[in-house]
């Protein structure tokens, strides 16, 4: 087995037994990135000069016989909308092309404390808006399973990096599916935690009531290790909470799984439906109870999300004005802004890409006087209905199984000209964000073209441990 094929636990064992050093492990990944990332383009920034000293510190600890944290010396990659002190943080946007992060996000601080080795920053759709990573101002990332296809988005760089063994785990953010959908397209595990389970401090905001940071990993065990490191109350994020551990004696025979009928109607590709149904069948054969449930407001989720997410984005992105951060037309020879308003207008016009501008316009419109009640307020009411659908369903079941995406990874260029068809990629993931629930994407099969398909397991609030355990059952069933 090559060094770059290890999981977190395998690499940790190897480090402890001194089969290889943290520097050797890090160098192996850096080499692999140098070779393979030419064709995949998962990374926007590589930090060889910083990664090696991080690994060296871990080696020193090992040689002194100090206790080694499970993440010590483990190479990872970070989506480029999460701040790592002194590194560029572009959010995939020209407007932040030269922005240097002045501090660490709380999740980064936690990873650094444990000695994880950060290899670099990964590509994303601009400001995490998209489902294919094609909206990045720095070019698309390719799917390692088929280079003519997208890795999903918006955390496509992180998902592709884990899938192509360019790092052992990665961080992404999920506002409407941006961890689960690329995890599904790239055949890796991705977890979107409950809203509030992980601090958002230092995450470049897209839609603050929906955004969550979470891990990509090669298997459930690794995903749990990273989540356990990230989670918990942070005084710097007032929406974060401490997770009270309830210990679950969950077994397959007592497990009640809900399958929403609204997720298996028109639009789903037959190959995807077949693979998801086969996975559900496996649970049934192992003794789990499968129940059809209804989430009746599912059909409004997409419209509701695109009102709320764009409204919040229009407010969050107001700070990029050519004065406070990044790209500015104030000094540009090209346009010669004559006054402050023109600095704002030109900087935003030049700095933002088409999708971001489209969303700012949509959100500003939805929040404007006269339309606010008809759109934004309405959408908030629908959001409550969607949450209540889930609460009702969870009275009867322990977890809900659905597809992650109606189709496998699509071709680069296939949907980019048609925003609506791109938005449809998120049909199965956005309700979870609107309700604030936790969910994972778990690889559960491949199509005839060798494209991975993910099963979505949705849990009750703060029951990440339960859905991860259920994921573990599935891995065991497939051993
Ligand atoms: N694809 C969705 C969107 O474009 C979700 C993005 C995300 O989760 N960051 O808004």
Short mmCIF file of C-alpha atoms and ligand atoms in Angstrom, two decimals:
data_model
loop_
_atom_site.label_atom_id
_atom_site.label_comp_id
_atom_site.label_asym_id
_atom_site.label_seq_id
_atom_site.Cartn_x
_atom_site.Cartn_y
_atom_site.Cartn_z
CA UNK A 1 0.00 0.00 0.00
CA UNK A 2 1.28 3.45 -0.88
CA UNK A 3 1.64 6.09 1.83
CA UNK A 4 -1.02 8.20 0.14
CA UNK A 5 -3.63 5.46 0.39
CA UNK A 6 -3.85 5.38 4.16
CA UNK A 7 -6.82 6.35 6.26
CA UNK A 8 -6.33 8.51 9.36
CA UNK A 9 -6.17 5.51 11.70
CA UNK A 10 -3.76 3.61 9.44
CA UNK A 11 -1.47 6.62 9.08
CA UNK A 12 -1.62 7.25 12.83
CA UNK A 13 -0.59 3.65 13.53
CA UNK A 14 2.28 3.89 11.08
CA UNK A 15 3.53 7.11 12.67
CA UNK A 16 3.32 5.64 16.15
CA UNK A 17 5.16 2.49 15.13
CA UNK A 18 7.74 4.65 13.34
CA UNK A 19 7.14 2.84 10.05
CA UNK A 20 7.44 6.26 8.43
CA UNK A 21 7.89 9.80 9.68
CA UNK A 22 5.40 12.66 9.49
CA UNK A 23 7.76 14.39 7.08
CA UNK A 24 7.83 11.34 4.81
CA UNK A 25 4.05 11.20 4.89
CA UNK A 26 3.70 14.90 4.10
CA UNK A 27 6.31 14.72 1.31
CA UNK A 28 4.50 11.76 -0.23
CA UNK A 29 1.31 13.86 -0.44
CA UNK A 30 3.09 16.94 -1.74
CA UNK A 31 4.70 14.82 -4.49
CA UNK A 32 1.37 13.30 -5.35
CA UNK A 33 -0.24 16.74 -5.57
CA UNK A 34 2.58 17.95 -7.83
CA UNK A 35 2.00 15.05 -10.20
CA UNK A 36 -1.73 14.45 -10.14
CA UNK A 37 -3.17 17.88 -9.44
CA UNK A 38 -2.00 19.10 -12.84
CA UNK A 39 -4.95 17.27 -14.30
CA UNK A 40 -7.45 17.59 -11.43
CA UNK A 41 -6.88 21.19 -10.23
CA UNK A 42 -8.21 20.56 -6.74
CA UNK A 43 -5.79 22.99 -5.10
CA UNK A 44 -5.69 26.76 -5.43
CA UNK A 45 -2.76 27.18 -3.03
CA UNK A 46 -0.16 24.65 -1.97
CA UNK A 47 1.96 25.40 1.05
CA UNK A 48 4.96 23.08 0.86
CA UNK A 49 7.10 25.51 2.83
CA UNK A 50 4.63 25.50 5.72
CA UNK A 51 3.51 21.88 5.60
CA UNK A 52 6.98 20.42 6.11
CA UNK A 53 7.73 22.41 9.32
CA UNK A 54 4.31 21.37 10.68
CA UNK A 55 5.24 17.73 10.06
CA UNK A 56 8.67 18.28 11.58
CA UNK A 57 7.12 19.38 14.85
CA UNK A 58 5.15 16.16 14.97
CA UNK A 59 8.28 14.10 14.30
CA UNK A 60 10.00 15.82 17.19
CA UNK A 61 7.12 14.86 19.45
CA UNK A 62 7.36 11.27 18.26
CA UNK A 63 11.09 11.11 18.87
CA UNK A 64 10.59 12.44 22.40
CA UNK A 65 8.00 9.73 22.98
CA UNK A 66 5.23 12.25 23.61
CA UNK A 67 1.61 11.24 23.38
CA UNK A 68 0.42 11.54 19.80
CA UNK A 69 -3.03 12.87 18.99
CA UNK A 70 -4.87 10.88 16.35
CA UNK A 71 -4.67 13.82 13.90
CA UNK A 72 -1.01 14.65 14.58
CA UNK A 73 0.94 14.57 11.33
CA UNK A 74 -2.15 13.81 9.23
CA UNK A 75 -2.11 15.74 5.93
CA UNK A 76 -5.32 17.60 5.13
CA UNK A 77 -6.73 20.21 2.74
CA UNK A 78 -8.98 23.18 3.46
CA UNK A 79 -11.69 24.70 1.28
CA UNK A 80 -10.61 28.18 0.28
CA UNK A 81 -13.45 29.94 2.07
CA UNK A 82 -12.10 28.98 5.51
CA UNK A 83 -9.46 31.32 6.91
CA UNK A 84 -5.96 30.01 7.62
CA UNK A 85 -3.80 32.73 9.10
CA UNK A 86 -1.30 34.32 6.71
CA UNK A 87 -2.53 32.33 3.72
CA UNK A 88 -4.48 33.63 0.79
CA UNK A 89 -8.21 33.06 1.14
CA UNK A 90 -9.94 33.72 -2.17
CA UNK A 91 -13.38 32.12 -1.77
CA UNK A 92 -12.89 31.28 -5.46
CA UNK A 93 -13.45 34.93 -6.32
CA UNK A 94 -11.47 37.55 -8.17
CA UNK A 95 -12.62 40.07 -5.58
CA UNK A 96 -10.55 38.25 -2.92
CA UNK A 97 -7.76 37.11 -5.24
CA UNK A 98 -5.03 38.69 -3.12
CA UNK A 99 -6.73 38.63 0.27
CA UNK A 100 -4.54 37.26 3.09
CA UNK A 101 -6.37 35.83 6.09
CA UNK A 102 -5.48 37.77 9.24
CA UNK A 103 -6.43 34.96 11.65
CA UNK A 104 -7.33 31.28 11.87
CA UNK A 105 -10.91 30.08 11.72
CA UNK A 106 -11.84 28.24 14.92
CA UNK A 107 -11.86 24.89 13.07
CA UNK A 108 -8.32 25.59 11.83
CA UNK A 109 -7.15 26.48 15.29
CA UNK A 110 -8.55 23.17 16.49
CA UNK A 111 -6.82 21.21 13.73
CA UNK A 112 -3.53 22.99 14.39
CA UNK A 113 -3.75 22.26 18.10
CA UNK A 114 -4.00 18.57 17.25
CA UNK A 115 -1.02 18.77 14.94
CA UNK A 116 -2.84 18.12 11.63
CA UNK A 117 -0.68 19.14 8.66
CA UNK A 118 -2.34 21.58 6.28
CA UNK A 119 -1.19 20.98 2.70
CA UNK A 120 -3.13 23.75 0.99
CA UNK A 121 -6.40 25.42 0.07
CA UNK A 122 -8.90 23.87 -2.31
CA UNK A 123 -10.98 25.14 -5.17
CA UNK A 124 -14.67 26.03 -4.87
CA UNK A 125 -17.50 27.75 -6.67
CA UNK A 126 -17.19 31.48 -6.10
CA UNK A 127 -18.38 32.23 -2.54
CA UNK A 128 -19.61 28.61 -2.40
CA UNK A 129 -22.38 29.36 -4.88
CA UNK A 130 -22.77 26.46 -7.23
CA UNK A 131 -22.93 22.72 -7.63
CA UNK A 132 -20.00 21.96 -9.92
CA UNK A 133 -16.97 24.11 -8.96
CA UNK A 134 -17.23 25.62 -12.45
CA UNK A 135 -18.14 29.00 -10.94
CA UNK A 136 -14.63 29.39 -9.52
CA UNK A 137 -12.83 32.44 -10.89
CA UNK A 138 -9.74 30.21 -11.14
CA UNK A 139 -11.09 27.49 -13.43
CA UNK A 140 -12.92 24.24 -12.74
CA UNK A 141 -11.76 21.19 -10.78
CA UNK A 142 -12.10 17.82 -12.52
CA UNK A 143 -13.65 14.66 -11.16
CA UNK A 144 -10.89 12.09 -10.45
CA UNK A 145 -13.19 9.29 -11.67
CA UNK A 146 -13.64 10.93 -15.07
CA UNK A 147 -11.71 14.06 -15.94
CA UNK A 148 -14.37 15.23 -18.38
CA UNK A 149 -16.85 15.54 -15.50
CA UNK A 150 -17.36 17.92 -12.58
CA UNK A 151 -16.48 16.90 -9.01
CA UNK A 152 -19.69 18.51 -7.76
CA UNK A 153 -19.76 21.68 -5.75
CA UNK A 154 -19.28 23.97 -4.20
CA UNK A 155 -16.59 22.09 -2.20
CA UNK A 156 -15.44 20.26 -5.35
CA UNK A 157 -11.74 20.82 -4.68
CA UNK A 158 -11.87 19.23 -1.23
CA UNK A 159 -13.92 16.23 -2.41
CA UNK A 160 -11.66 15.63 -5.42
CA UNK A 161 -8.54 15.98 -3.26
CA UNK A 162 -9.70 13.22 -0.88
CA UNK A 163 -10.91 11.01 -3.73
CA UNK A 164 -7.62 11.30 -5.62
CA UNK A 165 -5.56 10.64 -2.45
CA UNK A 166 -4.08 14.15 -2.49
CA UNK A 167 -4.80 14.42 1.25
CA UNK A 168 -6.24 12.11 3.91
CA UNK A 169 -9.15 14.34 4.85
CA UNK A 170 -10.44 17.77 3.93
CA UNK A 171 -12.79 20.46 5.18
CA UNK A 172 -15.67 21.90 3.20
CA UNK A 173 -18.74 24.00 3.85
CA UNK A 174 -22.36 23.11 3.18
CA UNK A 175 -25.07 25.72 2.71
CA UNK A 176 -27.38 23.73 0.44
CA UNK A 177 -25.47 20.53 -0.22
CA UNK A 178 -21.91 21.62 -0.91
CA UNK A 179 -20.32 18.87 1.18
CA UNK A 180 -22.73 16.02 0.45
CA UNK A 181 -23.16 16.49 -3.29
CA UNK A 182 -19.43 16.60 -4.15
CA UNK A 183 -18.83 13.73 -1.69
CA UNK A 184 -21.43 11.76 -3.64
CA UNK A 185 -19.93 12.67 -7.04
CA UNK A 186 -16.40 11.77 -5.91
CA UNK A 187 -17.17 8.61 -3.91
CA UNK A 188 -16.02 9.84 -0.49
CA UNK A 189 -17.77 10.32 2.86
CA UNK A 190 -19.02 13.86 3.60
CA UNK A 191 -20.78 15.14 6.72
CA UNK A 192 -22.91 18.25 7.02
CA UNK A 193 -23.26 18.75 10.79
CA UNK A 194 -26.33 20.07 12.57
CA UNK A 195 -26.56 23.87 12.36
CA UNK A 196 -24.60 25.05 15.41
CA UNK A 197 -22.57 21.86 15.93
CA UNK A 198 -19.42 23.39 14.43
CA UNK A 199 -18.23 26.99 14.79
CA UNK A 200 -18.51 29.16 11.68
CA UNK A 201 -16.02 31.70 12.98
CA UNK A 202 -13.57 32.32 10.15
CA UNK A 203 -15.78 30.88 7.42
CA UNK A 204 -16.45 33.42 4.68
CA UNK A 205 -20.20 33.86 4.99
CA UNK A 206 -22.55 32.93 2.16
CA UNK A 207 -25.94 32.41 3.86
CA UNK A 208 -25.42 32.59 7.60
CA UNK A 209 -28.54 30.73 8.70
CA UNK A 210 -27.61 27.76 6.50
CA UNK A 211 -23.79 27.54 6.38
CA UNK A 212 -21.96 24.77 8.23
CA UNK A 213 -18.37 23.51 8.05
CA UNK A 214 -17.82 19.76 7.90
CA UNK A 215 -15.37 17.01 6.93
CA UNK A 216 -14.67 14.90 3.84
CA UNK A 217 -12.99 11.57 4.57
CA UNK A 218 -12.28 8.18 3.08
CA UNK A 219 -14.52 6.32 5.51
CA UNK A 220 -16.91 6.82 8.41
CA UNK A 221 -14.34 6.27 11.13
CA UNK A 222 -12.14 9.07 9.77
CA UNK A 223 -15.15 11.32 9.34
CA UNK A 224 -16.07 10.80 12.99
CA UNK A 225 -12.51 11.57 14.13
CA UNK A 226 -12.46 14.89 12.27
CA UNK A 227 -15.99 15.84 13.32
CA UNK A 228 -15.14 15.14 16.98
CA UNK A 229 -12.22 17.54 16.63
CA UNK A 230 -14.24 20.31 14.99
CA UNK A 231 -17.44 20.28 17.01
CA UNK A 232 -18.44 22.21 20.10
CA UNK A 233 -19.29 25.60 21.50
CA UNK A 234 -17.15 28.52 20.43
CA UNK A 235 -17.49 31.87 22.22
CA UNK A 236 -16.72 33.52 18.87
CA UNK A 237 -19.82 32.05 17.21
CA UNK A 238 -23.00 32.63 19.17
CA UNK A 239 -24.90 30.04 17.13
CA UNK A 240 -22.54 27.25 18.18
CA UNK A 241 -23.46 24.86 20.97
CA UNK A 242 -21.88 22.17 23.10
CA UNK A 243 -22.97 18.70 22.05
CA UNK A 244 -24.31 16.65 24.92
CA UNK A 245 -23.38 13.11 24.28
CA UNK A 246 -26.20 10.70 24.56
CA UNK A 247 -24.84 7.23 24.32
CA UNK A 248 -26.83 5.18 21.88
CA UNK A 249 -27.01 1.45 21.91
CA UNK A 250 -28.08 1.34 18.34
CA UNK A 251 -28.32 -1.96 16.55
CA UNK A 252 -29.41 -2.80 13.08
CA UNK A 253 -32.39 -4.85 14.19
CA UNK A 254 -33.99 -2.04 16.15
CA UNK A 255 -33.24 0.60 13.54
CA UNK A 256 -36.21 2.36 11.94
CA UNK A 257 -35.44 3.96 8.61
CA UNK A 258 -37.75 6.39 6.86
CA UNK A 259 -37.77 6.68 3.07
CA UNK A 260 -39.62 9.79 1.85
CA UNK A 261 -41.84 9.07 -1.11
CA UNK A 262 -41.36 12.61 -2.47
CA UNK A 263 -37.69 11.86 -3.17
CA UNK A 264 -38.39 9.05 -5.61
CA UNK A 265 -40.68 10.71 -8.12
CA UNK A 266 -39.87 12.40 -11.40
CA UNK A 267 -36.39 13.65 -12.11
CA UNK A 268 -34.29 10.94 -10.53
CA UNK A 269 -32.14 8.97 -12.98
CA UNK A 270 -33.07 5.28 -13.01
CA UNK A 271 -29.45 4.19 -12.39
CA UNK A 272 -29.31 6.32 -9.22
CA UNK A 273 -32.68 5.07 -7.99
CA UNK A 274 -31.61 1.48 -8.50
CA UNK A 275 -28.39 1.88 -6.50
CA UNK A 276 -30.09 3.75 -3.63
CA UNK A 277 -32.92 1.22 -3.44
CA UNK A 278 -30.39 -1.63 -3.39
CA UNK A 279 -28.60 0.03 -0.46
CA UNK A 280 -31.88 0.41 1.43
CA UNK A 281 -32.66 -3.25 0.69
CA UNK A 282 -29.37 -4.27 2.29
CA UNK A 283 -30.43 -2.60 5.52
CA UNK A 284 -33.80 -4.30 5.32
CA UNK A 285 -32.22 -7.72 4.83
CA UNK A 286 -30.01 -7.08 7.85
CA UNK A 287 -33.10 -6.55 9.99
CA UNK A 288 -33.74 -2.79 9.91
CA UNK A 289 -37.33 -1.67 9.60
CA UNK A 290 -37.97 0.37 6.47
CA UNK A 291 -40.96 2.68 6.44
CA UNK A 292 -42.29 4.93 3.72
CA UNK A 293 -42.69 8.46 5.08
CA UNK A 294 -43.89 11.74 3.65
CA UNK A 295 -42.17 15.14 3.65
CA UNK A 296 -45.03 16.97 1.95
CA UNK A 297 -43.37 20.37 1.58
CA UNK A 298 -40.37 19.01 -0.32
CA UNK A 299 -41.62 20.48 -3.59
CA UNK A 300 -41.24 24.03 -2.20
CA UNK A 301 -37.73 23.54 -0.81
CA UNK A 302 -35.80 24.67 -3.85
CA UNK A 303 -37.77 27.92 -4.28
CA UNK A 304 -37.61 28.57 -0.54
CA UNK A 305 -33.84 28.01 -0.44
CA UNK A 306 -33.12 30.26 -3.39
CA UNK A 307 -35.02 33.13 -1.76
CA UNK A 308 -33.44 32.75 1.68
CA UNK A 309 -29.90 31.92 0.53
CA UNK A 310 -29.78 34.75 -2.00
CA UNK A 311 -31.27 37.24 0.48
CA UNK A 312 -28.66 36.43 3.10
CA UNK A 313 -25.93 36.40 0.46
CA UNK A 314 -26.91 39.85 -0.78
CA UNK A 315 -26.45 41.19 2.75
CA UNK A 316 -23.25 39.23 3.49
CA UNK A 317 -21.60 40.25 0.23
CA UNK A 318 -22.30 43.94 0.72
CA UNK A 319 -18.96 44.17 2.55
CA UNK A 320 -17.02 43.66 -0.71
CA UNK A 321 -17.17 47.23 -1.86
CA UNK A 322 -13.71 47.94 -3.22
CA UNK A 323 -12.77 49.69 0.03
CA UNK A 324 -12.71 47.24 2.90
CA UNK A 325 -11.43 44.08 1.22
CA UNK A 326 -9.65 42.85 -1.85
CA UNK A 327 -10.14 43.98 -5.41
CA UNK A 328 -10.77 47.65 -5.97
CA UNK A 329 -11.42 49.78 -8.98
CA UNK A 330 -10.49 52.87 -6.96
CA UNK A 331 -6.95 52.82 -8.30
CA UNK A 332 -7.64 51.20 -11.62
CA UNK A 333 -6.56 52.96 -14.76
CA UNK A 334 -9.21 51.11 -16.71
CA UNK A 335 -12.46 52.65 -15.54
CA UNK A 336 -11.38 55.75 -13.63
CA UNK A 337 -14.09 55.81 -11.00
CA UNK A 338 -15.16 59.42 -10.54
CA UNK A 339 -16.76 59.08 -7.15
CA UNK A 340 -17.35 56.66 -4.29
CA UNK A 341 -20.46 55.14 -5.83
CA UNK A 342 -18.53 54.32 -8.98
CA UNK A 343 -15.79 52.67 -6.90
CA UNK A 344 -18.46 50.41 -5.40
CA UNK A 345 -20.16 49.69 -8.69
CA UNK A 346 -17.05 49.07 -10.78
CA UNK A 347 -15.28 47.01 -8.10
CA UNK A 348 -18.28 44.74 -7.67
CA UNK A 349 -18.92 44.46 -11.37
CA UNK A 350 -15.30 43.51 -12.10
CA UNK A 351 -14.70 41.49 -8.94
CA UNK A 352 -17.76 39.24 -8.85
CA UNK A 353 -18.56 36.52 -11.38
CA UNK A 354 -21.89 36.08 -13.14
CA UNK A 355 -23.49 33.64 -10.67
CA UNK A 356 -22.61 35.79 -7.65
CA UNK A 357 -24.01 38.90 -9.33
CA UNK A 358 -27.16 37.01 -10.28
CA UNK A 359 -27.69 35.98 -6.67
CA UNK A 360 -27.01 39.43 -5.24
CA UNK A 361 -29.64 40.83 -7.59
CA UNK A 362 -32.14 38.12 -6.71
CA UNK A 363 -31.57 38.56 -2.97
CA UNK A 364 -31.71 42.34 -3.07
CA UNK A 365 -34.97 42.13 -4.96
CA UNK A 366 -36.48 39.62 -2.51
CA UNK A 367 -35.59 41.88 0.43
CA UNK A 368 -36.74 45.14 -1.10
CA UNK A 369 -39.67 47.16 0.26
CA UNK A 370 -42.91 45.91 -1.22
CA UNK A 371 -41.54 42.47 -2.06
CA UNK A 372 -40.14 41.47 1.33
CA UNK A 373 -43.48 40.11 2.59
CA UNK A 374 -44.26 38.34 -0.66
CA UNK A 375 -40.90 36.59 -0.96
CA UNK A 376 -38.59 36.59 2.04
CA UNK A 377 -41.24 36.38 4.75
CA UNK A 378 -43.15 33.77 2.77
CA UNK A 379 -40.01 31.71 2.34
CA UNK A 380 -39.37 31.82 6.09
CA UNK A 381 -42.85 30.44 6.69
CA UNK A 382 -42.26 27.65 4.20
CA UNK A 383 -38.97 26.95 5.95
CA UNK A 384 -40.86 26.32 9.18
CA UNK A 385 -43.18 23.90 7.38
CA UNK A 386 -40.19 22.01 6.00
CA UNK A 387 -38.68 21.75 9.48
CA UNK A 388 -41.99 20.53 10.88
CA UNK A 389 -42.20 17.84 8.15
CA UNK A 390 -38.92 16.43 9.44
CA UNK A 391 -39.90 16.72 13.10
CA UNK A 392 -43.06 14.78 12.40
CA UNK A 393 -41.18 12.11 10.47
CA UNK A 394 -38.61 11.72 13.23
CA UNK A 395 -41.33 10.80 15.71
CA UNK A 396 -41.52 7.49 13.85
CA UNK A 397 -38.03 6.83 12.54
CA UNK A 398 -34.40 7.09 13.67
CA UNK A 399 -32.99 8.23 10.35
CA UNK A 400 -34.12 9.14 6.85
CA UNK A 401 -32.51 7.68 3.72
CA UNK A 402 -32.57 9.50 0.39
CA UNK A 403 -30.38 9.95 -2.68
CA UNK A 404 -27.90 12.86 -2.48
CA UNK A 405 -28.33 13.91 -6.08
CA UNK A 406 -30.78 12.89 -8.81
CA UNK A 407 -27.87 12.13 -11.16
CA UNK A 408 -24.19 11.17 -11.01
CA UNK A 409 -21.37 13.62 -11.86
CA UNK A 410 -22.27 15.48 -15.04
CA UNK A 411 -20.02 16.70 -17.84
CA UNK A 412 -18.06 19.93 -17.45
CA UNK A 413 -20.03 22.58 -19.34
CA UNK A 414 -23.26 20.58 -19.38
CA UNK A 415 -25.27 22.77 -17.00
CA UNK A 416 -23.28 25.95 -16.61
CA UNK A 417 -25.31 27.91 -19.17
CA UNK A 418 -28.59 26.95 -17.52
CA UNK A 419 -28.72 28.09 -13.86
CA UNK A 420 -32.06 26.44 -13.20
CA UNK A 421 -30.89 22.99 -14.21
CA UNK A 422 -27.79 23.54 -12.05
CA UNK A 423 -30.02 24.51 -9.09
CA UNK A 424 -31.89 21.22 -9.52
CA UNK A 425 -28.72 19.37 -8.49
CA UNK A 426 -29.53 20.38 -4.92
CA UNK A 427 -33.09 19.15 -4.81
CA UNK A 428 -32.35 16.38 -2.25
CA UNK A 429 -29.87 18.26 -0.07
CA UNK A 430 -31.25 21.73 0.58
CA UNK A 431 -34.20 20.75 2.81
CA UNK A 432 -31.67 19.47 5.34
CA UNK A 433 -30.02 22.92 5.52
CA UNK A 434 -33.37 24.69 5.73
CA UNK A 435 -34.28 22.46 8.69
CA UNK A 436 -30.76 22.68 10.19
CA UNK A 437 -30.38 18.89 10.45
CA UNK A 438 -27.24 16.75 10.18
CA UNK A 439 -26.72 14.46 7.17
CA UNK A 440 -24.00 12.40 5.55
CA UNK A 441 -23.29 11.27 2.05
CA UNK A 442 -21.99 7.72 2.01
CA UNK A 443 -20.65 6.00 -1.11
CA UNK A 444 -23.07 3.16 -1.86
CA UNK A 445 -22.36 2.03 -5.41
CA UNK A 446 -21.27 3.01 -8.90
CA UNK A 447 -23.04 3.36 -12.21
CA UNK A 448 -22.10 1.35 -15.31
CA UNK A 449 -19.75 4.20 -16.24
CA UNK A 450 -17.92 3.81 -12.93
CA UNK A 451 -19.39 7.00 -11.46
CA UNK A 452 -19.89 6.96 -7.67
CA UNK A 453 -23.34 7.39 -6.10
CA UNK A 454 -23.91 8.58 -2.52
CA UNK A 455 -26.64 7.59 -0.10
CA UNK A 456 -27.85 10.45 2.10
CA UNK A 457 -28.54 9.57 5.74
CA UNK A 458 -30.36 12.37 7.57
CA UNK A 459 -30.45 12.36 11.37
CA UNK A 460 -32.23 14.12 14.21
CA UNK A 461 -30.75 17.35 15.58
CA UNK A 462 -27.27 16.82 17.02
CA UNK A 463 -27.38 13.08 16.34
CA UNK A 464 -24.31 13.02 14.14
CA UNK A 465 -23.10 10.01 16.12
CA UNK A 466 -26.22 8.09 15.17
CA UNK A 467 -25.97 8.69 11.44
CA UNK A 468 -22.26 7.95 11.50
CA UNK A 469 -22.97 4.70 13.31
CA UNK A 470 -25.58 3.81 10.69
CA UNK A 471 -22.98 4.57 8.03
CA UNK A 472 -20.63 2.22 9.81
CA UNK A 473 -23.26 -0.54 9.69
CA UNK A 474 -23.39 -0.09 5.93
CA UNK A 475 -19.61 -0.26 5.57
CA UNK A 476 -19.63 -3.46 7.63
CA UNK A 477 -22.42 -4.99 5.55
CA UNK A 478 -20.29 -4.43 2.45
CA UNK A 479 -17.07 -5.90 3.84
N1 LIG B 1 -25.37 24.37 -4.75
C1 LIG B 1 -26.04 25.17 -3.76
C2 LIG B 1 -25.96 26.61 -4.15
O1 LIG B 1 -25.48 26.86 -5.20
C3 LIG B 1 -25.42 24.92 -2.42
C4 LIG B 1 -24.13 25.59 -2.23
C5 LIG B 1 -23.53 25.31 -0.90
O2 LIG B 1 -23.95 24.42 -0.18
N2 LIG B 1 -22.56 26.13 -0.55
O3 LIG B 1 -26.35 27.48 -3.44
#
